[in-house]
């Protein structure tokens, strides 16, 4: 096959080297000849085909060479261009590499300076990796620090007021807290000078000092007052920090502040309170001081300084051992009791020796001071100089003793006067009674009855004066027992009925049906009050009626009371005179004394008795409209068992004739007594004095008298000593005192001497007959137990257990549980009233307790309660406390005896 394209020179060179053919023509001829040979000689098919395609193959090879040459030319051109570009690139890369190395070196230096790391060397194979890791760590640390910084900023913003200004004070930055406190928005503050908040209360020197400190690059700290947008002042505590520029000089200032307005207000209040406390402490007129836990004086006021006569500066920091060695041991021990917590506060009286002043009696008041719930850290003491008080008390005690002596002298005088008056009165009344028993004509009887009436009126006056004297002396005694209320109220009406009848008056008794049958009261004193009230009503009423009403009423506290009313239709009392009718020796009109008679003591005594019984008495009246007197008394109901235990009504005649020894020195009284006794059918032996009485008993031995009637005041040997002598001799028979002495203490003296009973002169025939009848029937009282002395005095202890056996058993059973429950409460109430110095309450409680104790035969306790009741009138605290302590001891003894009767209590 012929060649279709010119053969490539390179291919031709290859053919020439291998075949020797050196031209395209020769190559074409050789190819044609080869083909002809193959076709003619019958060569194999493959050879023929190879020869036939050889021309085409060579064309393709030649074309390949041509293409290769074209490609090579193109590549050469590209290589030339690329070499130029590569040079340029290499040059740029070399510059970049240099800059990179410089940047790496700079970063390496920054890392080293930032973290103190060793710089990465050029020889390090992983230089870029190490640097990258370090940069990564640095970036992570920066992110963490930025996060923490944001948190710190948030925390500061929640609490602190932060701002940044330039050196001229122009605000560059504010936080939300700054805006909130100042009242300005951020837009209003930025660019403004900080002087916009200036309050104007600080002097210029204050700001000059602040800017001078900041300009010197130093931190300023302090408190400053600013003014907010509304014009209100507020205080800040701040720190101002200068921020230095590249030149080392401040170019900005940062302020971090907190608002302290509330604290400043509290400081002002505290300062005011401290000033007030200081002023108050200093102004206290009593010496006052403060001691530390170590016992050193740390504060004292002016009064202390003046009282001690010292310069207070010389005492500060010193102890009582340094300053008052004579009193140090005792007072230091008392101080320690406060510091140790054993006593939170103290009050005690002691002596204090002061230089130049001698010994003073002082009252210490001490209290411990602690910080919160901790231990006592300081002691506050106040001293009261009670030397003048003690001196006054001593003077008062001396005066009271003198008054008591004077009062005793008055009582003795009254007793003697009573004796001297009653002795002839006894004769007058007794002889008159004897004369009235004889046959008399009408005129004689009228004259004798007038004599008896006059004598009884005089006796009433004497009794009033004696009662008033006992009231003044505090010796008036009450005896609360169970009594029939209706009978007690009706008794004065029976006595006064004839007087009302003589004046043509209606005497009306109008009791309420609801009145209790039996009450606990003093029936004698109640009858005395009603007799005075009814007697006055009858005396001052010319016509009409006198009415006695009684009912049970309810008090404000819910308790019951007895309300008694005496109403008359008499002359009445002017309003201006009404308040004075209860005063001693006073009547509504002095002329009535001459017209109606009387001492003017009846209402005084009645009111006093009412108050002693725990009640009150008052009057309502108008001239010409009559008068109404109200008596209100506490109502203490008593059971029928108690009522059944009272003494039976006396009988007028004895059951048998008695052998009686009459010891009496006055002839008239001898005659009266002997006449009365003989009329009663008794046998009498007369003794003119106590010694004769003792001898008469001795002469009669081994026999004895049935009873001895013994006068108290007799010559040679008085009745009291005679009785003591008889008792010492072993005489056990009944001895009845018969005396003109009418004071309560006289009755006590008789019983203490060993007498069994007591009769007051003038002798009442019915009373005498009653006592003799009891002896005749074998019911004479045993000799009285010797007087029980107050605790602390010498004397035997009262046997309460024995005393309870002498009380009606049914009575004890009825009230035992109530006594065990209420007596401790009564004592507690008394102690509380005494602590409060409540005189009326003490009086009322003691009065009630006295009645209860008397009911169960607790004589010592009843007497002490009576003394306590009277002591409230003198208002002497020591005396009240002493008597209360003695009363408590007696009541506790009684409670022990009661508990023995009620083991399960």
Tab-separated table of N, CA and C in Angstrom, residues 282-346:
chain	number	residue	atom	x	y	z
A	282	UNK	N	-25.039	59.722	131.725
A	282	UNK	CA	-24.371	60.775	132.476
A	282	UNK	C	-25.350	61.539	133.366
A	283	UNK	N	-26.619	61.619	132.911
A	283	UNK	CA	-27.607	62.407	133.651
A	283	UNK	C	-28.290	61.631	134.765
A	284	UNK	N	-28.080	60.305	134.806
A	284	UNK	CA	-28.698	59.508	135.879
A	284	UNK	C	-28.234	60.061	137.219
A	285	UNK	N	-29.174	60.404	138.093
A	285	UNK	CA	-28.762	60.999	139.373
A	285	UNK	C	-28.129	59.992	140.324
A	286	UNK	N	-28.272	58.702	140.032
A	286	UNK	CA	-27.688	57.669	140.883
A	286	UNK	C	-26.314	57.274	140.348
A	287	UNK	N	-25.379	56.954	141.215
A	287	UNK	CA	-24.069	56.492	140.754
A	287	UNK	C	-24.203	55.225	139.908
A	288	UNK	N	-23.646	55.253	138.695
A	288	UNK	CA	-23.735	54.106	137.784
A	288	UNK	C	-22.363	53.843	137.178
A	289	UNK	N	-22.108	52.561	136.865
A	289	UNK	CA	-20.801	52.193	136.334
A	289	UNK	C	-20.941	50.943	135.479
A	290	UNK	N	-19.902	50.722	134.636
A	290	UNK	CA	-19.796	49.514	133.820
A	290	UNK	C	-18.479	48.821	134.155
A	291	UNK	N	-18.542	47.493	134.275
A	291	UNK	CA	-17.345	46.705	134.510
A	291	UNK	C	-17.174	45.705	133.374
A	292	UNK	N	-15.919	45.455	132.992
A	292	UNK	CA	-15.626	44.440	131.993
A	292	UNK	C	-15.635	43.063	132.645
A	293	UNK	N	-15.523	42.040	131.807
A	293	UNK	CA	-15.538	40.658	132.310
A	293	UNK	C	-14.388	40.396	133.281
A	294	UNK	N	-13.321	41.156	133.143
A	294	UNK	CA	-12.179	40.990	134.041
A	294	UNK	C	-12.357	41.766	135.337
A	295	UNK	N	-13.506	42.424	135.499
A	295	UNK	CA	-13.776	43.149	136.734
A	295	UNK	C	-13.215	44.555	136.767
A	296	UNK	N	-12.831	45.086	135.621
A	296	UNK	CA	-12.245	46.428	135.568
A	296	UNK	C	-13.329	47.458	135.208
A	297	UNK	N	-13.222	48.623	135.828
A	297	UNK	CA	-14.162	49.705	135.542
A	297	UNK	C	-13.865	50.273	134.155
A	298	UNK	N	-14.879	50.289	133.301
A	298	UNK	CA	-14.690	50.826	131.950
A	298	UNK	C	-15.537	52.066	131.694
A	299	UNK	N	-16.538	52.300	132.516
A	299	UNK	CA	-17.381	53.501	132.384
A	299	UNK	C	-17.925	53.860	133.749
A	300	UNK	N	-18.161	55.142	133.976
A	300	UNK	CA	-18.859	55.593	135.181
A	300	UNK	C	-19.406	56.977	134.903
A	301	UNK	N	-20.506	57.310	135.577
A	301	UNK	CA	-21.125	58.607	135.312
A	301	UNK	C	-20.685	59.639	136.339
A	302	UNK	N	-21.178	60.845	136.135
A	302	UNK	CA	-20.775	61.958	136.994
A	302	UNK	C	-21.237	61.734	138.429
A	303	UNK	N	-22.451	61.164	138.587
A	303	UNK	CA	-22.969	60.916	139.936
A	303	UNK	C	-22.055	59.941	140.691
A	304	UNK	N	-21.514	58.942	139.993
A	304	UNK	CA	-20.583	57.995	140.616
A	304	UNK	C	-19.320	58.726	141.055
A	305	UNK	N	-18.840	59.581	140.170
A	305	UNK	CA	-17.624	60.331	140.459
A	305	UNK	C	-17.817	61.196	141.705
A	306	UNK	N	-18.963	61.883	141.781
A	306	UNK	CA	-19.231	62.752	142.917
A	306	UNK	C	-19.482	61.945	144.188
A	307	UNK	N	-20.215	60.808	144.056
A	307	UNK	CA	-20.528	60.004	145.241
A	307	UNK	C	-19.252	59.437	145.860
A	308	UNK	N	-18.338	58.959	145.004
A	308	UNK	CA	-17.101	58.367	145.497
A	308	UNK	C	-16.044	59.421	145.838
A	309	UNK	N	-16.265	60.669	145.365
A	309	UNK	CA	-15.290	61.714	145.624
A	309	UNK	C	-13.974	61.470	144.907
A	310	UNK	N	-14.056	61.103	143.622
A	310	UNK	CA	-12.864	60.714	142.866
A	310	UNK	C	-12.818	61.458	141.541
A	311	UNK	N	-11.696	61.322	140.867
A	311	UNK	CA	-11.585	61.692	139.460
A	311	UNK	C	-11.754	60.402	138.669
A	312	UNK	N	-12.791	60.333	137.850
A	312	UNK	CA	-13.123	59.055	137.216
A	312	UNK	C	-11.980	58.504	136.364
A	313	UNK	N	-11.176	59.391	135.788
A	313	UNK	CA	-10.080	58.903	134.951
A	313	UNK	C	-9.102	58.052	135.748
A	314	UNK	N	-9.004	58.340	137.033
A	314	UNK	CA	-8.075	57.575	137.866
A	314	UNK	C	-8.606	56.192	138.198
A	315	UNK	N	-9.918	55.971	138.012
A	315	UNK	CA	-10.519	54.664	138.318
A	315	UNK	C	-10.629	53.765	137.088
A	316	UNK	N	-10.663	54.364	135.901
A	316	UNK	CA	-10.862	53.562	134.686
A	316	UNK	C	-9.731	52.557	134.522
A	317	UNK	N	-10.122	51.313	134.216
A	317	UNK	CA	-9.144	50.249	134.019
A	317	UNK	C	-8.717	49.558	135.288
A	318	UNK	N	-9.189	50.036	136.447
A	318	UNK	CA	-8.805	49.417	137.705
A	318	UNK	C	-9.923	48.538	138.243
A	319	UNK	N	-9.595	47.698	139.226
A	319	UNK	CA	-10.559	46.775	139.812
A	319	UNK	C	-10.958	47.255	141.194
A	320	UNK	N	-12.000	46.617	141.736
A	320	UNK	CA	-12.464	47.001	143.068
A	320	UNK	C	-11.409	46.661	144.117
A	321	UNK	N	-10.575	45.631	143.844
A	321	UNK	CA	-9.491	45.302	144.769
A	321	UNK	C	-8.489	46.446	144.851
A	322	UNK	N	-8.298	47.155	143.723
A	322	UNK	CA	-7.369	48.288	143.709
A	322	UNK	C	-7.939	49.478	144.473
A	323	UNK	N	-9.259	49.649	144.399
A	323	UNK	CA	-9.862	50.902	144.846
A	323	UNK	C	-10.595	50.805	146.166
A	324	UNK	N	-11.267	49.680	146.421
A	324	UNK	CA	-12.045	49.521	147.656
A	324	UNK	C	-11.679	48.204	148.311
A	325	UNK	N	-10.475	48.089	148.801
A	325	UNK	CA	-10.021	46.794	149.336
A	325	UNK	C	-10.853	46.291	150.494
A	326	UNK	N	-11.437	47.191	151.292
A	326	UNK	CA	-12.220	46.743	152.451
A	326	UNK	C	-13.501	46.022	152.036
A	327	UNK	N	-14.051	46.390	150.881
A	327	UNK	CA	-15.318	45.809	150.434
A	327	UNK	C	-15.135	44.905	149.227
A	328	UNK	N	-13.894	44.667	148.815
A	328	UNK	CA	-13.643	43.991	147.540
A	328	UNK	C	-14.109	42.547	147.544
A	329	UNK	N	-13.801	41.795	148.577
A	329	UNK	CA	-14.056	40.358	148.560
A	329	UNK	C	-15.544	40.057	148.390
A	330	UNK	N	-16.364	40.738	149.175
A	330	UNK	CA	-17.812	40.469	149.108
A	330	UNK	C	-18.389	40.885	147.756
A	331	UNK	N	-18.077	42.107	147.306
A	331	UNK	CA	-18.658	42.601	146.057
A	331	UNK	C	-18.121	41.855	144.842
A	332	UNK	N	-16.861	41.448	144.878
A	332	UNK	CA	-16.303	40.680	143.753
A	332	UNK	C	-17.005	39.335	143.630
A	333	UNK	N	-17.322	38.716	144.769
A	333	UNK	CA	-18.037	37.433	144.735
A	333	UNK	C	-19.427	37.613	144.143
A	334	UNK	N	-20.085	38.716	144.502
A	334	UNK	CA	-21.417	38.969	143.930
A	334	UNK	C	-21.322	39.258	142.430
A	335	UNK	N	-20.270	39.985	142.021
A	335	UNK	CA	-20.066	40.250	140.585
A	335	UNK	C	-19.880	38.950	139.818
A	336	UNK	N	-19.105	38.039	140.376
A	336	UNK	CA	-18.817	36.780	139.693
A	336	UNK	C	-20.081	35.959	139.486
A	337	UNK	N	-21.023	36.062	140.426
A	337	UNK	CA	-22.291	35.350	140.267
A	337	UNK	C	-23.041	35.845	139.043
A	338	UNK	N	-22.899	37.137	138.730
A	338	UNK	CA	-23.537	37.694	137.525
A	338	UNK	C	-22.767	37.263	136.281
A	339	UNK	N	-21.441	37.378	136.313
A	339	UNK	CA	-20.637	37.035	135.144
A	339	UNK	C	-20.748	35.551	134.788
A	340	UNK	N	-20.870	34.699	135.790
A	340	UNK	CA	-20.961	33.263	135.531
A	340	UNK	C	-22.350	32.833	135.077
A	341	UNK	N	-23.332	33.735	135.129
A	341	UNK	CA	-24.681	33.400	134.699
A	341	UNK	C	-25.549	32.816	135.791
A	342	UNK	N	-25.016	32.675	137.019
A	342	UNK	CA	-25.839	32.132	138.110
A	342	UNK	C	-26.984	33.083	138.445
A	343	UNK	N	-26.725	34.378	138.359
A	343	UNK	CA	-27.741	35.394	138.613
A	343	UNK	C	-27.673	36.406	137.485
A	344	UNK	N	-28.782	36.603	136.804
A	344	UNK	CA	-28.792	37.586	135.726
A	344	UNK	C	-28.811	39.003	136.273
A	345	UNK	N	-29.445	39.174	137.432
A	345	UNK	CA	-29.468	40.490	138.056
A	345	UNK	C	-29.495	40.330	139.572
A	346	UNK	N	-29.056	41.377	140.255
A	346	UNK	CA	-28.960	41.337	141.711
A	346	UNK	C	-29.471	42.645	142.301
